[in-house]
């Protein structure tokens, strides 16, 4: 009970403030962008800097009086900083890749989140980091990504105590590993197996920092990669396995047995993965043989049955 944290409930003022911040940020971007060419260069820079400083200063001044309005202005300043960065790069024809601009934006958002200890901004930094790696991981590679991921995990461990934060940080870490392996031109088969092993490590290695997050993300990683390994096409890339049919079926059976073993420990995620495997083989095997109506009816029955079992486990 000492570790129990009472929920503050649904806060309408925070929601309204956050929506207002998004609308102001988007409106600012649209207004400035539509009149961008009519402004002199110094005017463009002054407008953006003035708006950013004004939002930050006002947010700080009213921090103790109207907390949620202060947060709304803080979120607005984060949006102004990002949109202003893109506009300045365009106005002065700066040679900077979009991924680098997002990277700078992430650093600014992280600085704001650390200064105000704001969880929403910290999670928003994870969101931006995801897109940064999607569109520009191969540029500067580890010089960009490694320090950024280190900052995210440092913030998750030392600054933000909410249980939800490590989930996002772990997903970003897995994304980084995936893109690193892909950048090294490893065969997809080996990438999947490496991620499968990492998922097992996250699930089984014991430690004291947010073990539930590690177990959930680990099992999800094992589930996604194990599901991918049930397809023979993935095994065909290795000449030793031939067409991959026999080995993929053998792996699927062994994987299903392992998941069923986990079900005895009252874990729901393995049941979802088993259900996905059942549907995968159902669609793959019977789609061309059963009448369409019967095919979909049986598929619906299987899905409903899986849902019933999940609900019972959840209640237990």
PDB file of N, CA and C in Angstrom, residues 253-316:
ATOM      1  N   UNK A 253       5.111 -25.206 -34.164  1.00  0.00           N
ATOM      2  CA  UNK A 253       4.612 -26.141 -33.148  1.00  0.00           C
ATOM      3  C   UNK A 253       5.358 -25.945 -31.833  1.00  0.00           C
ATOM      4  N   UNK A 254       6.682 -25.861 -31.918  1.00  0.00           N
ATOM      5  CA  UNK A 254       7.481 -25.670 -30.696  1.00  0.00           C
ATOM      6  C   UNK A 254       7.147 -24.326 -30.044  1.00  0.00           C
ATOM      7  N   UNK A 255       6.968 -23.294 -30.849  1.00  0.00           N
ATOM      8  CA  UNK A 255       6.638 -21.967 -30.330  1.00  0.00           C
ATOM      9  C   UNK A 255       5.272 -21.975 -29.661  1.00  0.00           C
ATOM     10  N   UNK A 256       4.309 -22.657 -30.283  1.00  0.00           N
ATOM     11  CA  UNK A 256       2.965 -22.739 -29.701  1.00  0.00           C
ATOM     12  C   UNK A 256       2.994 -23.487 -28.367  1.00  0.00           C
ATOM     13  N   UNK A 257       3.777 -24.555 -28.284  1.00  0.00           N
ATOM     14  CA  UNK A 257       3.900 -25.301 -27.032  1.00  0.00           C
ATOM     15  C   UNK A 257       4.476 -24.408 -25.933  1.00  0.00           C
ATOM     16  N   UNK A 258       5.485 -23.630 -26.288  1.00  0.00           N
ATOM     17  CA  UNK A 258       6.089 -22.700 -25.327  1.00  0.00           C
ATOM     18  C   UNK A 258       5.063 -21.674 -24.848  1.00  0.00           C
ATOM     19  N   UNK A 259       4.270 -21.138 -25.782  1.00  0.00           N
ATOM     20  CA  UNK A 259       3.256 -20.148 -25.414  1.00  0.00           C
ATOM     21  C   UNK A 259       2.176 -20.771 -24.529  1.00  0.00           C
ATOM     22  N   UNK A 260       1.794 -22.010 -24.830  1.00  0.00           N
ATOM     23  CA  UNK A 260       0.800 -22.691 -24.006  1.00  0.00           C
ATOM     24  C   UNK A 260       1.331 -22.934 -22.591  1.00  0.00           C
ATOM     25  N   UNK A 261       2.630 -23.175 -22.499  1.00  0.00           N
ATOM     26  CA  UNK A 261       3.248 -23.305 -21.175  1.00  0.00           C
ATOM     27  C   UNK A 261       3.124 -21.996 -20.393  1.00  0.00           C
ATOM     28  N   UNK A 262       3.336 -20.872 -21.088  1.00  0.00           N
ATOM     29  CA  UNK A 262       3.204 -19.574 -20.424  1.00  0.00           C
ATOM     30  C   UNK A 262       1.763 -19.311 -20.009  1.00  0.00           C
ATOM     31  N   UNK A 263       0.814 -19.872 -20.770  1.00  0.00           N
ATOM     32  CA  UNK A 263      -0.592 -19.686 -20.415  1.00  0.00           C
ATOM     33  C   UNK A 263      -0.920 -20.308 -19.058  1.00  0.00           C
ATOM     34  N   UNK A 264      -0.204 -21.356 -18.697  1.00  0.00           N
ATOM     35  CA  UNK A 264      -0.434 -21.977 -17.391  1.00  0.00           C
ATOM     36  C   UNK A 264      -0.059 -21.042 -16.257  1.00  0.00           C
ATOM     37  N   UNK A 265       0.714 -19.998 -16.569  1.00  0.00           N
ATOM     38  CA  UNK A 265       1.109 -19.014 -15.569  1.00  0.00           C
ATOM     39  C   UNK A 265       0.205 -17.786 -15.613  1.00  0.00           C
ATOM     40  N   UNK A 266      -0.962 -17.940 -16.271  1.00  0.00           N
ATOM     41  CA  UNK A 266      -1.982 -16.890 -16.312  1.00  0.00           C
ATOM     42  C   UNK A 266      -1.479 -15.609 -16.975  1.00  0.00           C
ATOM     43  N   UNK A 267      -0.802 -15.728 -18.119  1.00  0.00           N
ATOM     44  CA  UNK A 267      -0.345 -14.565 -18.871  1.00  0.00           C
ATOM     45  C   UNK A 267      -1.192 -14.416 -20.124  1.00  0.00           C
ATOM     46  N   UNK A 268      -1.637 -13.195 -20.369  1.00  0.00           N
ATOM     47  CA  UNK A 268      -2.591 -12.953 -21.450  1.00  0.00           C
ATOM     48  C   UNK A 268      -1.899 -12.777 -22.798  1.00  0.00           C
ATOM     49  N   UNK A 269      -0.766 -12.101 -22.833  1.00  0.00           N
ATOM     50  CA  UNK A 269      -0.111 -11.820 -24.114  1.00  0.00           C
ATOM     51  C   UNK A 269       0.198 -13.106 -24.894  1.00  0.00           C
ATOM     52  N   UNK A 270       0.708 -14.179 -24.262  1.00  0.00           N
ATOM     53  CA  UNK A 270       0.919 -15.422 -25.022  1.00  0.00           C
ATOM     54  C   UNK A 270      -0.358 -15.953 -25.655  1.00  0.00           C
ATOM     55  N   UNK A 271      -1.504 -15.766 -24.988  1.00  0.00           N
ATOM     56  CA  UNK A 271      -2.768 -16.222 -25.567  1.00  0.00           C
ATOM     57  C   UNK A 271      -3.092 -15.443 -26.842  1.00  0.00           C
ATOM     58  N   UNK A 272      -2.829 -14.145 -26.831  1.00  0.00           N
ATOM     59  CA  UNK A 272      -3.067 -13.335 -28.039  1.00  0.00           C
ATOM     60  C   UNK A 272      -2.175 -13.812 -29.182  1.00  0.00           C
ATOM     61  N   UNK A 273      -0.926 -14.161 -28.856  1.00  0.00           N
ATOM     62  CA  UNK A 273       0.000 -14.641 -29.885  1.00  0.00           C
ATOM     63  C   UNK A 273      -0.457 -15.998 -30.421  1.00  0.00           C
ATOM     64  N   UNK A 274      -0.906 -16.886 -29.517  1.00  0.00           N
ATOM     65  CA  UNK A 274      -1.435 -18.188 -29.956  1.00  0.00           C
ATOM     66  C   UNK A 274      -2.634 -17.980 -30.873  1.00  0.00           C
ATOM     67  N   UNK A 275      -3.505 -17.060 -30.496  1.00  0.00           N
ATOM     68  CA  UNK A 275      -4.662 -16.763 -31.344  1.00  0.00           C
ATOM     69  C   UNK A 275      -4.251 -16.263 -32.721  1.00  0.00           C
ATOM     70  N   UNK A 276      -3.212 -15.421 -32.761  1.00  0.00           N
ATOM     71  CA  UNK A 276      -2.720 -14.927 -34.048  1.00  0.00           C
ATOM     72  C   UNK A 276      -2.161 -16.068 -34.898  1.00  0.00           C
ATOM     73  N   UNK A 277      -1.444 -17.003 -34.256  1.00  0.00           N
ATOM     74  CA  UNK A 277      -0.914 -18.164 -34.990  1.00  0.00           C
ATOM     75  C   UNK A 277      -2.033 -19.037 -35.535  1.00  0.00           C
ATOM     76  N   UNK A 278      -3.078 -19.260 -34.706  1.00  0.00           N
ATOM     77  CA  UNK A 278      -4.210 -20.071 -35.165  1.00  0.00           C
ATOM     78  C   UNK A 278      -4.867 -19.434 -36.373  1.00  0.00           C
ATOM     79  N   UNK A 279      -5.114 -18.134 -36.293  1.00  0.00           N
ATOM     80  CA  UNK A 279      -5.743 -17.435 -37.419  1.00  0.00           C
ATOM     81  C   UNK A 279      -4.836 -17.434 -38.640  1.00  0.00           C
ATOM     82  N   UNK A 280      -3.533 -17.292 -38.422  1.00  0.00           N
ATOM     83  CA  UNK A 280      -2.587 -17.287 -39.541  1.00  0.00           C
ATOM     84  C   UNK A 280      -2.649 -18.595 -40.312  1.00  0.00           C
ATOM     85  N   UNK A 281      -2.629 -19.720 -39.624  1.00  0.00           N
ATOM     86  CA  UNK A 281      -2.691 -21.015 -40.309  1.00  0.00           C
ATOM     87  C   UNK A 281      -4.094 -21.307 -40.826  1.00  0.00           C
ATOM     88  N   UNK A 282      -5.094 -20.808 -40.140  1.00  0.00           N
ATOM     89  CA  UNK A 282      -6.475 -20.980 -40.621  1.00  0.00           C
ATOM     90  C   UNK A 282      -6.665 -20.290 -41.964  1.00  0.00           C
ATOM     91  N   UNK A 283      -6.232 -19.029 -42.044  1.00  0.00           N
ATOM     92  CA  UNK A 283      -6.359 -18.288 -43.301  1.00  0.00           C
ATOM     93  C   UNK A 283      -5.485 -18.908 -44.388  1.00  0.00           C
ATOM     94  N   UNK A 284      -4.277 -19.284 -44.021  1.00  0.00           N
ATOM     95  CA  UNK A 284      -3.331 -19.789 -45.009  1.00  0.00           C
ATOM     96  C   UNK A 284      -3.744 -21.152 -45.554  1.00  0.00           C
ATOM     97  N   UNK A 285      -4.388 -21.973 -44.723  1.00  0.00           N
ATOM     98  CA  UNK A 285      -4.686 -23.348 -45.107  1.00  0.00           C
ATOM     99  C   UNK A 285      -6.052 -23.503 -45.747  1.00  0.00           C
ATOM    100  N   UNK A 286      -7.063 -22.831 -45.204  1.00  0.00           N
ATOM    101  CA  UNK A 286      -8.440 -23.119 -45.609  1.00  0.00           C
ATOM    102  C   UNK A 286      -9.074 -22.075 -46.524  1.00  0.00           C
ATOM    103  N   UNK A 287      -8.396 -20.980 -46.763  1.00  0.00           N
ATOM    104  CA  UNK A 287      -9.016 -19.906 -47.547  1.00  0.00           C
ATOM    105  C   UNK A 287      -9.413 -20.372 -48.948  1.00  0.00           C
ATOM    106  N   UNK A 288      -8.600 -21.217 -49.566  1.00  0.00           N
ATOM    107  CA  UNK A 288      -8.865 -21.647 -50.939  1.00  0.00           C
ATOM    108  C   UNK A 288      -9.768 -22.870 -51.020  1.00  0.00           C
ATOM    109  N   UNK A 289     -10.130 -23.459 -49.881  1.00  0.00           N
ATOM    110  CA  UNK A 289     -10.883 -24.709 -49.904  1.00  0.00           C
ATOM    111  C   UNK A 289     -12.315 -24.567 -49.399  1.00  0.00           C
ATOM    112  N   UNK A 290     -12.533 -23.710 -48.416  1.00  0.00           N
ATOM    113  CA  UNK A 290     -13.874 -23.552 -47.854  1.00  0.00           C
ATOM    114  C   UNK A 290     -14.680 -22.522 -48.627  1.00  0.00           C
ATOM    115  N   UNK A 291     -16.009 -22.681 -48.671  1.00  0.00           N
ATOM    116  CA  UNK A 291     -16.854 -21.608 -49.209  1.00  0.00           C
ATOM    117  C   UNK A 291     -16.625 -20.332 -48.404  1.00  0.00           C
ATOM    118  N   UNK A 292     -16.685 -19.186 -49.089  1.00  0.00           N
ATOM    119  CA  UNK A 292     -16.323 -17.935 -48.437  1.00  0.00           C
ATOM    120  C   UNK A 292     -17.160 -17.666 -47.182  1.00  0.00           C
ATOM    121  N   UNK A 293     -18.468 -17.898 -47.260  1.00  0.00           N
ATOM    122  CA  UNK A 293     -19.328 -17.629 -46.109  1.00  0.00           C
ATOM    123  C   UNK A 293     -18.919 -18.485 -44.915  1.00  0.00           C
ATOM    124  N   UNK A 294     -18.711 -19.797 -45.157  1.00  0.00           N
ATOM    125  CA  UNK A 294     -18.315 -20.694 -44.084  1.00  0.00           C
ATOM    126  C   UNK A 294     -16.941 -20.314 -43.537  1.00  0.00           C
ATOM    127  N   UNK A 295     -16.059 -19.894 -44.426  1.00  0.00           N
ATOM    128  CA  UNK A 295     -14.708 -19.507 -44.020  1.00  0.00           C
ATOM    129  C   UNK A 295     -14.755 -18.362 -43.011  1.00  0.00           C
ATOM    130  N   UNK A 296     -15.536 -17.324 -43.320  1.00  0.00           N
ATOM    131  CA  UNK A 296     -15.590 -16.167 -42.438  1.00  0.00           C
ATOM    132  C   UNK A 296     -16.357 -16.462 -41.151  1.00  0.00           C
ATOM    133  N   UNK A 297     -17.374 -17.313 -41.239  1.00  0.00           N
ATOM    134  CA  UNK A 297     -18.115 -17.684 -40.032  1.00  0.00           C
ATOM    135  C   UNK A 297     -17.202 -18.419 -39.057  1.00  0.00           C
ATOM    136  N   UNK A 298     -16.452 -19.400 -39.567  1.00  0.00           N
ATOM    137  CA  UNK A 298     -15.541 -20.156 -38.706  1.00  0.00           C
ATOM    138  C   UNK A 298     -14.444 -19.243 -38.138  1.00  0.00           C
ATOM    139  N   UNK A 299     -13.938 -18.330 -38.982  1.00  0.00           N
ATOM    140  CA  UNK A 299     -12.939 -17.378 -38.498  1.00  0.00           C
ATOM    141  C   UNK A 299     -13.481 -16.518 -37.378  1.00  0.00           C
ATOM    142  N   UNK A 300     -14.735 -16.071 -37.517  1.00  0.00           N
ATOM    143  CA  UNK A 300     -15.356 -15.280 -36.460  1.00  0.00           C
ATOM    144  C   UNK A 300     -15.531 -16.066 -35.178  1.00  0.00           C
ATOM    145  N   UNK A 301     -15.907 -17.348 -35.303  1.00  0.00           N
ATOM    146  CA  UNK A 301     -16.065 -18.203 -34.128  1.00  0.00           C
ATOM    147  C   UNK A 301     -14.729 -18.351 -33.389  1.00  0.00           C
ATOM    148  N   UNK A 302     -13.651 -18.541 -34.158  1.00  0.00           N
ATOM    149  CA  UNK A 302     -12.327 -18.668 -33.537  1.00  0.00           C
ATOM    150  C   UNK A 302     -11.953 -17.400 -32.785  1.00  0.00           C
ATOM    151  N   UNK A 303     -12.199 -16.248 -33.403  1.00  0.00           N
ATOM    152  CA  UNK A 303     -11.864 -14.978 -32.763  1.00  0.00           C
ATOM    153  C   UNK A 303     -12.682 -14.781 -31.487  1.00  0.00           C
ATOM    154  N   UNK A 304     -13.981 -15.109 -31.553  1.00  0.00           N
ATOM    155  CA  UNK A 304     -14.829 -14.977 -30.362  1.00  0.00           C
ATOM    156  C   UNK A 304     -14.363 -15.904 -29.248  1.00  0.00           C
ATOM    157  N   UNK A 305     -13.968 -17.122 -29.611  1.00  0.00           N
ATOM    158  CA  UNK A 305     -13.496 -18.073 -28.598  1.00  0.00           C
ATOM    159  C   UNK A 305     -12.235 -17.557 -27.917  1.00  0.00           C
ATOM    160  N   UNK A 306     -11.323 -17.006 -28.716  1.00  0.00           N
ATOM    161  CA  UNK A 306     -10.103 -16.430 -28.137  1.00  0.00           C
ATOM    162  C   UNK A 306     -10.447 -15.267 -27.217  1.00  0.00           C
ATOM    163  N   UNK A 307     -11.416 -14.443 -27.617  1.00  0.00           N
ATOM    164  CA  UNK A 307     -11.837 -13.318 -26.786  1.00  0.00           C
ATOM    165  C   UNK A 307     -12.418 -13.761 -25.452  1.00  0.00           C
ATOM    166  N   UNK A 308     -13.214 -14.842 -25.479  1.00  0.00           N
ATOM    167  CA  UNK A 308     -13.804 -15.358 -24.238  1.00  0.00           C
ATOM    168  C   UNK A 308     -12.714 -15.810 -23.271  1.00  0.00           C
ATOM    169  N   UNK A 309     -11.716 -16.529 -23.804  1.00  0.00           N
ATOM    170  CA  UNK A 309     -10.631 -17.018 -22.946  1.00  0.00           C
ATOM    171  C   UNK A 309      -9.834 -15.850 -22.374  1.00  0.00           C
ATOM    172  N   UNK A 310      -9.566 -14.835 -23.202  1.00  0.00           N
ATOM    173  CA  UNK A 310      -8.836 -13.659 -22.731  1.00  0.00           C
ATOM    174  C   UNK A 310      -9.600 -12.963 -21.618  1.00  0.00           C
ATOM    175  N   UNK A 311     -10.921 -12.825 -21.785  1.00  0.00           N
ATOM    176  CA  UNK A 311     -11.734 -12.167 -20.763  1.00  0.00           C
ATOM    177  C   UNK A 311     -11.687 -12.938 -19.439  1.00  0.00           C
ATOM    178  N   UNK A 312     -11.774 -14.271 -19.518  1.00  0.00           N
ATOM    179  CA  UNK A 312     -11.720 -15.080 -18.296  1.00  0.00           C
ATOM    180  C   UNK A 312     -10.374 -14.938 -17.583  1.00  0.00           C
ATOM    181  N   UNK A 313      -9.301 -14.959 -18.383  1.00  0.00           N
ATOM    182  CA  UNK A 313      -7.979 -14.790 -17.774  1.00  0.00           C
ATOM    183  C   UNK A 313      -7.836 -13.417 -17.140  1.00  0.00           C
ATOM    184  N   UNK A 314      -8.391 -12.401 -17.792  1.00  0.00           N
ATOM    185  CA  UNK A 314      -8.302 -11.046 -17.247  1.00  0.00           C
ATOM    186  C   UNK A 314      -9.012 -10.956 -15.900  1.00  0.00           C
ATOM    187  N   UNK A 315     -10.181 -11.604 -15.790  1.00  0.00           N
ATOM    188  CA  UNK A 315     -10.908 -11.575 -14.523  1.00  0.00           C
ATOM    189  C   UNK A 315     -10.151 -12.302 -13.427  1.00  0.00           C
ATOM    190  N   UNK A 316      -9.490 -13.417 -13.797  1.00  0.00           N
ATOM    191  CA  UNK A 316      -8.708 -14.146 -12.807  1.00  0.00           C
ATOM    192  C   UNK A 316      -7.489 -13.359 -12.357  1.00  0.00           C
TER     193      UNK A 316
END
